[in-house]
Coordinates of C-alpha atoms and ligand atoms in Angstrom, one line a residue:
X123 CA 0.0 0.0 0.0
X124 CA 1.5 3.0 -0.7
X125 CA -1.2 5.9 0.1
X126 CA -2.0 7.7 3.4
X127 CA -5.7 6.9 2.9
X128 CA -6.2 9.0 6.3
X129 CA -5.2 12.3 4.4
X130 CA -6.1 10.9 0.7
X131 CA -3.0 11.9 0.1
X132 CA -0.8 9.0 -2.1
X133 CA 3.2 9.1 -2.5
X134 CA 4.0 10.0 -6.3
X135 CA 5.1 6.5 -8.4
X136 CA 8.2 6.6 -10.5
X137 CA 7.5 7.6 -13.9
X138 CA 9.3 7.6 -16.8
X139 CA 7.3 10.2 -19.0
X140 CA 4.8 12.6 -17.4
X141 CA 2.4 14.2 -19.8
X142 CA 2.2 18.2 -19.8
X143 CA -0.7 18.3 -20.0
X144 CA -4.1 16.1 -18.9
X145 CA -7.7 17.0 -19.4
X146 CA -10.5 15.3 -17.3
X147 CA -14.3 14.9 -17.6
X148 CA -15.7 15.2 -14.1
X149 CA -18.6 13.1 -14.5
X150 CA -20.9 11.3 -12.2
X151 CA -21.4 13.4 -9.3
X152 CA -24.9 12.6 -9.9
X153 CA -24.9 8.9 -9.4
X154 CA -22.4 9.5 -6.6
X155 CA -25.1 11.1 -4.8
X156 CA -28.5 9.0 -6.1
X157 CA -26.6 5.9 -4.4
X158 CA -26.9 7.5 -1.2
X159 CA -30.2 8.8 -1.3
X160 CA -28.5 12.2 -1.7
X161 CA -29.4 15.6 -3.5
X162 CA -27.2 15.6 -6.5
X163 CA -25.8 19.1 -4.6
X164 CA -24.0 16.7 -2.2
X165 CA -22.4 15.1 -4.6
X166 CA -21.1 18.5 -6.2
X167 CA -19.8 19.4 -2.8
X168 CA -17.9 16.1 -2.6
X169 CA -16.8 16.4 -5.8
X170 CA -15.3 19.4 -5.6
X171 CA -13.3 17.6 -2.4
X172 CA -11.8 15.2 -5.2
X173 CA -11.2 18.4 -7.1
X174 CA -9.1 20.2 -4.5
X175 CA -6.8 16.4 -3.9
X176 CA -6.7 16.3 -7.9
X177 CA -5.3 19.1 -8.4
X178 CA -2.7 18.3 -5.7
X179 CA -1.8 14.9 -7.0
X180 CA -1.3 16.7 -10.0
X181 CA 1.0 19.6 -9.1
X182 CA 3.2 16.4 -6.9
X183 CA 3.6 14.4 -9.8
X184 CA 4.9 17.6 -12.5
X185 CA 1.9 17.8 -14.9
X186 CA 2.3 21.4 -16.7
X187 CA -1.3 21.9 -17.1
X188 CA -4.3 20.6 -15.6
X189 CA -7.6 21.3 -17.3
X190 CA -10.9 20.0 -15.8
X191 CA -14.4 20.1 -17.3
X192 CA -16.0 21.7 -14.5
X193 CA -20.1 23.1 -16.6
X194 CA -20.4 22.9 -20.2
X195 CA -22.5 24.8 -22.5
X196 CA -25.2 21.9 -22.4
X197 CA -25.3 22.0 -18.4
X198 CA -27.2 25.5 -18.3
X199 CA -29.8 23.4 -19.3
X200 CA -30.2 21.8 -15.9
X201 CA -32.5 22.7 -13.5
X202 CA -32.4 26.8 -11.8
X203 CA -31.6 25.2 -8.4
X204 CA -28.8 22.7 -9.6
X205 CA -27.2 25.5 -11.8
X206 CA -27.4 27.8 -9.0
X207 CA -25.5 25.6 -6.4
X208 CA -22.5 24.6 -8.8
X209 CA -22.3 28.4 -9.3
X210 CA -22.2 28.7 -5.5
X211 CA -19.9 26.3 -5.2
X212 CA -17.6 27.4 -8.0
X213 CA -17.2 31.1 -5.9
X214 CA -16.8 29.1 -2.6
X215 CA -13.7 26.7 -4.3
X216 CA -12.0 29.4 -5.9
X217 CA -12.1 31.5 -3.0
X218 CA -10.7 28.6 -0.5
X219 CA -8.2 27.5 -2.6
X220 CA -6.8 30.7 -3.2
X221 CA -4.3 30.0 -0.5
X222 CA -3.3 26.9 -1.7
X223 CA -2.9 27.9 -5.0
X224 CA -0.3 30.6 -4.3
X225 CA 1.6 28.0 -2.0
X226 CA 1.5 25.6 -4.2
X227 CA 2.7 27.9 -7.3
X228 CA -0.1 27.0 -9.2
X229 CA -1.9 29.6 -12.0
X230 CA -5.7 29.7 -12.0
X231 CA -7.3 29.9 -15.9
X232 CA -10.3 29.0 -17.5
X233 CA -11.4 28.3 -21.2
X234 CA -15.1 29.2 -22.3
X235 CA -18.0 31.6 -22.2
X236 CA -16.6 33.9 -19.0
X237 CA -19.6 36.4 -20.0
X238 CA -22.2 33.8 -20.0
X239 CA -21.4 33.3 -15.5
X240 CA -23.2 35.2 -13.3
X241 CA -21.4 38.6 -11.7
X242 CA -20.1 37.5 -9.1
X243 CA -18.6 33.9 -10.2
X244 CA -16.7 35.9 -12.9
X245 CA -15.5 38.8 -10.3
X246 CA -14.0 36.0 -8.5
X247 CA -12.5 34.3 -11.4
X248 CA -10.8 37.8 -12.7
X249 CA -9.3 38.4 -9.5
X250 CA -8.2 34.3 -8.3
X251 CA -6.2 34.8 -12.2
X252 CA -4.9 38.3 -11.5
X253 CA -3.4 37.0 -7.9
X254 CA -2.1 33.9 -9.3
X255 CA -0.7 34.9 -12.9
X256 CA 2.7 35.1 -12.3
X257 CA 2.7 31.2 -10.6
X258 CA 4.7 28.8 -12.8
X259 CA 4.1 25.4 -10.7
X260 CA 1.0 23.9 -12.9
X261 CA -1.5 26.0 -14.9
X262 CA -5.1 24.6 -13.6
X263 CA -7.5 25.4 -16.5
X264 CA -11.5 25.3 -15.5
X265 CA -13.7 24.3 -18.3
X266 CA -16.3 26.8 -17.0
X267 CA -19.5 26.8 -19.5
X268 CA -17.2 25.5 -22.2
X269 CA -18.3 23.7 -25.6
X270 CA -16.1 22.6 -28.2
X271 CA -18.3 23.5 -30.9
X272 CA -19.2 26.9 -29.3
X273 CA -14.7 27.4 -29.1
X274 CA -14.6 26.5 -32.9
X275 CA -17.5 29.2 -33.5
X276 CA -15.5 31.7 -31.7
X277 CA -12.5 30.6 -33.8
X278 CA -14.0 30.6 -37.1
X279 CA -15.4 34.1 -36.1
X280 CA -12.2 35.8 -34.8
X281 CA -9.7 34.8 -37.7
X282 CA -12.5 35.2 -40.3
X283 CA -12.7 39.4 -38.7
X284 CA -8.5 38.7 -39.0
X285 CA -9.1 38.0 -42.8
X286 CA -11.3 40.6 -43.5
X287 CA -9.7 43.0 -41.8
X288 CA -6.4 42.0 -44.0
X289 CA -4.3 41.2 -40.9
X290 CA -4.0 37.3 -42.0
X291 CA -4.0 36.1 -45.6
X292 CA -6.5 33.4 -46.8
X293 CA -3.5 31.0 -47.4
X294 CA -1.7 31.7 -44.2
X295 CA -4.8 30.0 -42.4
X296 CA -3.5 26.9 -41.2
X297 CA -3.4 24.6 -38.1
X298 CA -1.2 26.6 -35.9
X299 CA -3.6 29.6 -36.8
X300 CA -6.6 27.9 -35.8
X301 CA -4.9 26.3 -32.3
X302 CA -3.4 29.9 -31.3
X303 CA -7.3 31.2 -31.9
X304 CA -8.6 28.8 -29.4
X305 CA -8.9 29.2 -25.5
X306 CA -6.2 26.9 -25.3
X307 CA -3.6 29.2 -27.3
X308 CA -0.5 28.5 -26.3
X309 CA -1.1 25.4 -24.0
X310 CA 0.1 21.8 -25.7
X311 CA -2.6 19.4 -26.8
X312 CA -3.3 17.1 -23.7
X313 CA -1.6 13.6 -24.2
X314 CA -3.7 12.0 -21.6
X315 CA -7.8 12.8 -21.6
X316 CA -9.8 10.8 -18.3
X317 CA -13.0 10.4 -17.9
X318 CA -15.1 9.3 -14.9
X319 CA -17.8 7.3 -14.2
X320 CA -18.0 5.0 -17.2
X321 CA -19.6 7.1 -20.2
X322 CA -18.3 6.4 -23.4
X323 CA -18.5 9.8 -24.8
X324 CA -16.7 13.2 -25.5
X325 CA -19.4 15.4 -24.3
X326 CA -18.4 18.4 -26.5
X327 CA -15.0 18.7 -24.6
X328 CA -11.6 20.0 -26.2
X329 CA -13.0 18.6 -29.5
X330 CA -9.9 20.5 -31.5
X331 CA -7.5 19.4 -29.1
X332 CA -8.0 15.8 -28.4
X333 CA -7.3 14.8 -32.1
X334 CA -4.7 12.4 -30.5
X335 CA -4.8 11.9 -27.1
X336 CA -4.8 9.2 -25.1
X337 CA -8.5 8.1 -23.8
X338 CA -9.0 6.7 -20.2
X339 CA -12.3 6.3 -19.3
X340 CA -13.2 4.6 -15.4
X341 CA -16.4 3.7 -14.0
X342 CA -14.9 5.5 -10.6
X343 CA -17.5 8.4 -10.4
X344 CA -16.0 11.5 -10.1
X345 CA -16.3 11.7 -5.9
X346 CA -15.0 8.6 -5.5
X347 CA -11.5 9.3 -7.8
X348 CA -8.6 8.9 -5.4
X349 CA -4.9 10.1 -6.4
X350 CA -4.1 6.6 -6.3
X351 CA -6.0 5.8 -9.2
X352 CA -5.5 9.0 -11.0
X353 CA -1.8 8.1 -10.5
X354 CA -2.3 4.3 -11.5
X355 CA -3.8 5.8 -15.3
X356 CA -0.7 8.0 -15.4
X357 CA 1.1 4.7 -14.9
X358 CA -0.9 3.1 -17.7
X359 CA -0.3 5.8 -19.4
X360 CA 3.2 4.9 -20.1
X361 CA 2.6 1.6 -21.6
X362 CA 0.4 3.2 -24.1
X363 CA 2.0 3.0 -27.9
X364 CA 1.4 6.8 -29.4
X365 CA 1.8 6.1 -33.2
X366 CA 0.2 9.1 -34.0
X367 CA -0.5 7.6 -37.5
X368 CA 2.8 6.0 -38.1
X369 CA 4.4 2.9 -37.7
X370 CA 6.9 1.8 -35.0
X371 CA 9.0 -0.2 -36.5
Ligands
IPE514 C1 -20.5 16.0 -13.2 O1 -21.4 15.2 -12.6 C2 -20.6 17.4 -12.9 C3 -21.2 18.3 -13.9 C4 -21.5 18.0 -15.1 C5 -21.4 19.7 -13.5 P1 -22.9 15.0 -13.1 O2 -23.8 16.0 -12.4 O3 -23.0 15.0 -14.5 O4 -23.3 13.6 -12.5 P2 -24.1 12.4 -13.2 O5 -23.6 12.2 -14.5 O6 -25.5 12.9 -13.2 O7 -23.9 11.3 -12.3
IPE515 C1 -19.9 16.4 -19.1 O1 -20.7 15.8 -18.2 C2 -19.7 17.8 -18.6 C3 -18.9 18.0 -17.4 C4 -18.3 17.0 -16.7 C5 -18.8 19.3 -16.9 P1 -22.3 15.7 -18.4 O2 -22.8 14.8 -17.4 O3 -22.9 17.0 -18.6 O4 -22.3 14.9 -19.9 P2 -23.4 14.0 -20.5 O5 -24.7 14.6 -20.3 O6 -23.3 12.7 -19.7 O7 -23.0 13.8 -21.9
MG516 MG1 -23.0 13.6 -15.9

């Protein structure tokens, strides 16, 4: 055994290659919470306890960035009350982690529709990445009402108004164009994409991005995700044979 399961905290495994950067689908706080006979708003506060060791595991073990679908564009679309309390809950995280985010070196950012949160959720947000911009430890990126397809609409919109304008040429559009006009600008592709609790599906996450990363998907629901296991994919991780469309040989 080899984690402190007192603290949650696990020691970090010897590994060979560490990916910059990993993306996770925080799924099945939900279920976490129907099995106990819960409101599904418990199992959002739990979740964002596994949040808060995730994001710890992941600063230990040297992962560059660290972006985690936290509300996508589709979850407005969930009942007033439900919406209301992950809002709630987002302001309450970001303001009790501030702390740990400045020890721990880590920079707060967050890819998709900032306008579209309420006031105060976005105040918060402005000033947790003013505070913790100059941190160099592990970027954590919040997927905060974020959709693929809306990024790639934004994309298409912003270097089409660089065309026009006559600030890019037609030809020089291209893949690095397109990448450097996504939230994501600047941040590497994430090698290693995790999903929890057992859906086989993208969800409308880092559609542009993912073109060739490596899928983990476990039936864990997101409450229940220790560092242990997190580190235990980053293991598997290793083992996996990245072609990316060639051969080996
Ligand atoms: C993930 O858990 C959190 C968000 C999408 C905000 P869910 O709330 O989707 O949990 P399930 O999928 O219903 O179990
Ligand atoms: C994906 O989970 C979005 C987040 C984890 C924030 P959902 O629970 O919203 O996705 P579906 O409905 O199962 O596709
Ligand atoms: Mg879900």
């Amino acid at each position: 055994m080899n984690s402190d399961t007192a603290s949650g905290e696990s020691s970090i495994p010897v590994l060979a290659t560490i990916p910059e950067h990993v993306a996770i689908i925080m799924d099945g706080n939900g279920r976490w919470a129907k099995k106990r006979l819960l409101n599904r708003i418990k199992g959002h506060e739990k979740g964002s306890e596994t949040v808060r060791s995730i994001v710890r595991a992941g600063r230990k073990i040297g992962i560059k960035y660290l972006t985690l679908y936290a509300f996508s564009t589709e979850n407005w679309q969930r009942p007033k009350a439900e919406v209301k309390a992950l809002m709630h809950l987002l302001e309450r995280f970001l303001k009790k982690e501030l702390q740990e985010m400045q020890d721990n070196n880590i920079r707060l950012f967050t890819i998709g529709q900032q306008e579209k949160l309420p006031e105060k959720v976005r105040a918060r947000l402005q000033k947790t990445m003013a505070l913790t911009e100059k941190n160099n430890g592990m970027q954590l990126n919040l997927a905060l009402s974020y959709g693929g397809r809306a990024e790639i609409v934004r994309m298409v919109r912003s270097v089409a108004k660089q065309a026009v304008s006559g600030e890019i040429a037609m030809d020089a559009i291209n893949e690095d164009v397109v990448a450097r006009n996504l939230h994501t600008a600047d941040m590497p592709d994430p090698e290693l994409l995790i999903r929890t609790s057992g859906e086989m599906r993208i969800s409308n996450f880092l559609l542009w991005q993912i073109a060739y990363s490596e899928i983990f998907i476990t039936d864990t629901l997101w409450p229940d995700f220790s560092q242990e296991e997190f580190f235990n994919i980053l293991k598997e991780f290793q083992n996996r044979d990245r072609r990316f469309g060639k051969t080996n040989t």
